[in-house]
Amino acid sequence: MKAIRRILAAITMTILAFKAVATFLSWVEKQEDSETDAWIDEDEFEDA
């Protein structure tokens, strides 16, 4: 019984880990798609 619970727990943790990685990667893609002008503005102020 303990072995089954441990296997199920390991599978659950693996699924959650993959979900977390997928969520993070999609967040990174959104950040790249919507580049904020804040960085560009800072560079322009430094050059001026």
Coordinates of N, CA and C in Angstrom, one line a residue:
M1 N 0.8 -1.2 0.0 CA 0.0 0.0 0.0 C 0.9 1.3 0.0
K2 N 1.9 1.2 0.8 CA 2.8 2.4 0.9 C 3.5 2.6 -0.5
A3 N 3.9 1.5 -1.2 CA 4.5 1.6 -2.4 C 3.6 2.3 -3.5
I4 N 2.3 1.9 -3.5 CA 1.4 2.5 -4.4 C 1.2 4.0 -4.1
R5 N 1.1 4.4 -2.9 CA 1.0 5.8 -2.5 C 2.2 6.6 -2.9
R6 N 3.4 6.0 -2.7 CA 4.6 6.7 -3.1 C 4.7 6.8 -4.6
I7 N 4.3 5.8 -5.4 CA 4.4 5.9 -6.8 C 3.4 7.0 -7.3
L8 N 2.2 7.0 -6.7 CA 1.2 8.0 -7.1 C 1.7 9.4 -6.7
A9 N 2.3 9.5 -5.6 CA 2.9 10.8 -5.2 C 4.0 11.3 -6.2
A10 N 4.8 10.3 -6.6 CA 5.9 10.7 -7.5 C 5.3 11.1 -8.9
I11 N 4.3 10.4 -9.3 CA 3.7 10.7 -10.6 C 3.0 12.1 -10.5
T12 N 2.4 12.4 -9.4 CA 1.7 13.7 -9.2 C 2.7 14.8 -9.2
M13 N 3.8 14.6 -8.4 CA 4.9 15.6 -8.4 C 5.5 15.9 -9.7
T14 N 5.7 14.8 -10.5 CA 6.2 14.9 -11.9 C 5.3 15.8 -12.7
I15 N 4.0 15.4 -12.7 CA 3.0 16.2 -13.5 C 3.0 17.7 -13.1
L16 N 3.0 17.9 -11.7 CA 3.0 19.3 -11.3 C 4.3 20.0 -11.7
A17 N 5.4 19.3 -11.7 CA 6.7 20.0 -12.2 C 6.6 20.3 -13.6
F18 N 6.1 19.4 -14.5 CA 5.9 19.7 -15.9 C 5.0 20.9 -16.1
K19 N 3.9 20.9 -15.3 CA 3.0 22.0 -15.4 C 3.6 23.4 -15.1
A20 N 4.4 23.3 -14.0 CA 5.1 24.6 -13.6 C 6.1 25.0 -14.7
V21 N 6.8 24.1 -15.3 CA 7.8 24.5 -16.3 C 7.0 25.0 -17.5
A22 N 5.9 24.4 -17.9 CA 5.2 24.9 -19.0 C 4.6 26.3 -18.8
T23 N 4.1 26.5 -17.5 CA 3.6 27.8 -17.2 C 4.7 28.9 -17.2
F24 N 5.9 28.5 -16.7 CA 7.0 29.5 -16.7 C 7.4 29.8 -18.2
L25 N 7.5 28.8 -19.0 CA 7.9 29.0 -20.4 C 6.9 29.9 -21.1
S26 N 5.6 29.7 -20.9 CA 4.6 30.5 -21.6 C 4.7 31.9 -21.1
W27 N 5.0 32.1 -19.8 CA 5.1 33.4 -19.2 C 6.3 34.1 -19.9
V28 N 7.4 33.4 -20.0 CA 8.6 34.0 -20.7 C 8.3 34.4 -22.1
E29 N 7.5 33.6 -22.8 CA 7.1 33.9 -24.2 C 6.3 35.2 -24.2
K30 N 5.4 35.3 -23.3 CA 4.5 36.5 -23.2 C 5.4 37.8 -22.9
Q31 N 6.4 37.6 -22.1 CA 7.3 38.7 -21.7 C 8.0 39.2 -23.0
E32 N 8.5 38.2 -23.8 CA 9.2 38.5 -25.0 C 8.3 39.2 -26.0
D33 N 7.1 38.7 -26.1 CA 6.1 39.3 -27.1 C 5.8 40.7 -26.8
S34 N 5.5 41.0 -25.5 CA 5.1 42.3 -25.1 C 6.3 43.0 -24.4
E35 N 7.3 43.4 -25.2 CA 8.5 44.1 -24.7 C 8.0 45.4 -24.2
T36 N 8.4 45.8 -23.0 CA 8.0 47.0 -22.5 C 8.9 48.1 -23.0
D37 N 8.3 49.3 -23.1 CA 9.2 50.5 -23.5 C 10.0 51.0 -22.4
A38 N 9.9 50.5 -21.2 CA 10.6 51.1 -20.1 C 12.1 50.9 -20.3
W39 N 12.6 49.8 -20.8 CA 14.0 49.6 -21.0 C 14.5 50.5 -22.1
I40 N 13.7 50.7 -23.2 CA 14.1 51.6 -24.3 C 14.2 53.0 -23.8
D41 N 13.2 53.4 -23.0 CA 13.2 54.8 -22.5 C 14.4 55.0 -21.6
E42 N 14.8 54.1 -20.8 CA 16.0 54.3 -19.9 C 17.2 54.5 -20.8
D43 N 17.3 53.7 -21.8 CA 18.5 53.8 -22.7 C 18.5 55.2 -23.4
E44 N 17.4 55.6 -23.8 CA 17.3 56.9 -24.5 C 17.7 58.0 -23.5
F45 N 17.3 57.9 -22.3 CA 17.6 59.0 -21.3 C 19.1 59.0 -21.0
E46 N 19.7 57.8 -21.0 CA 21.2 57.7 -20.8 C 21.9 58.3 -21.9
D47 N 21.5 58.1 -23.1 CA 22.2 58.7 -24.3 C 22.1 60.2 -24.4
A48 N 21.0 60.7 -23.9 CA 20.7 62.2 -24.0 C 21.6 63.0 -23.1

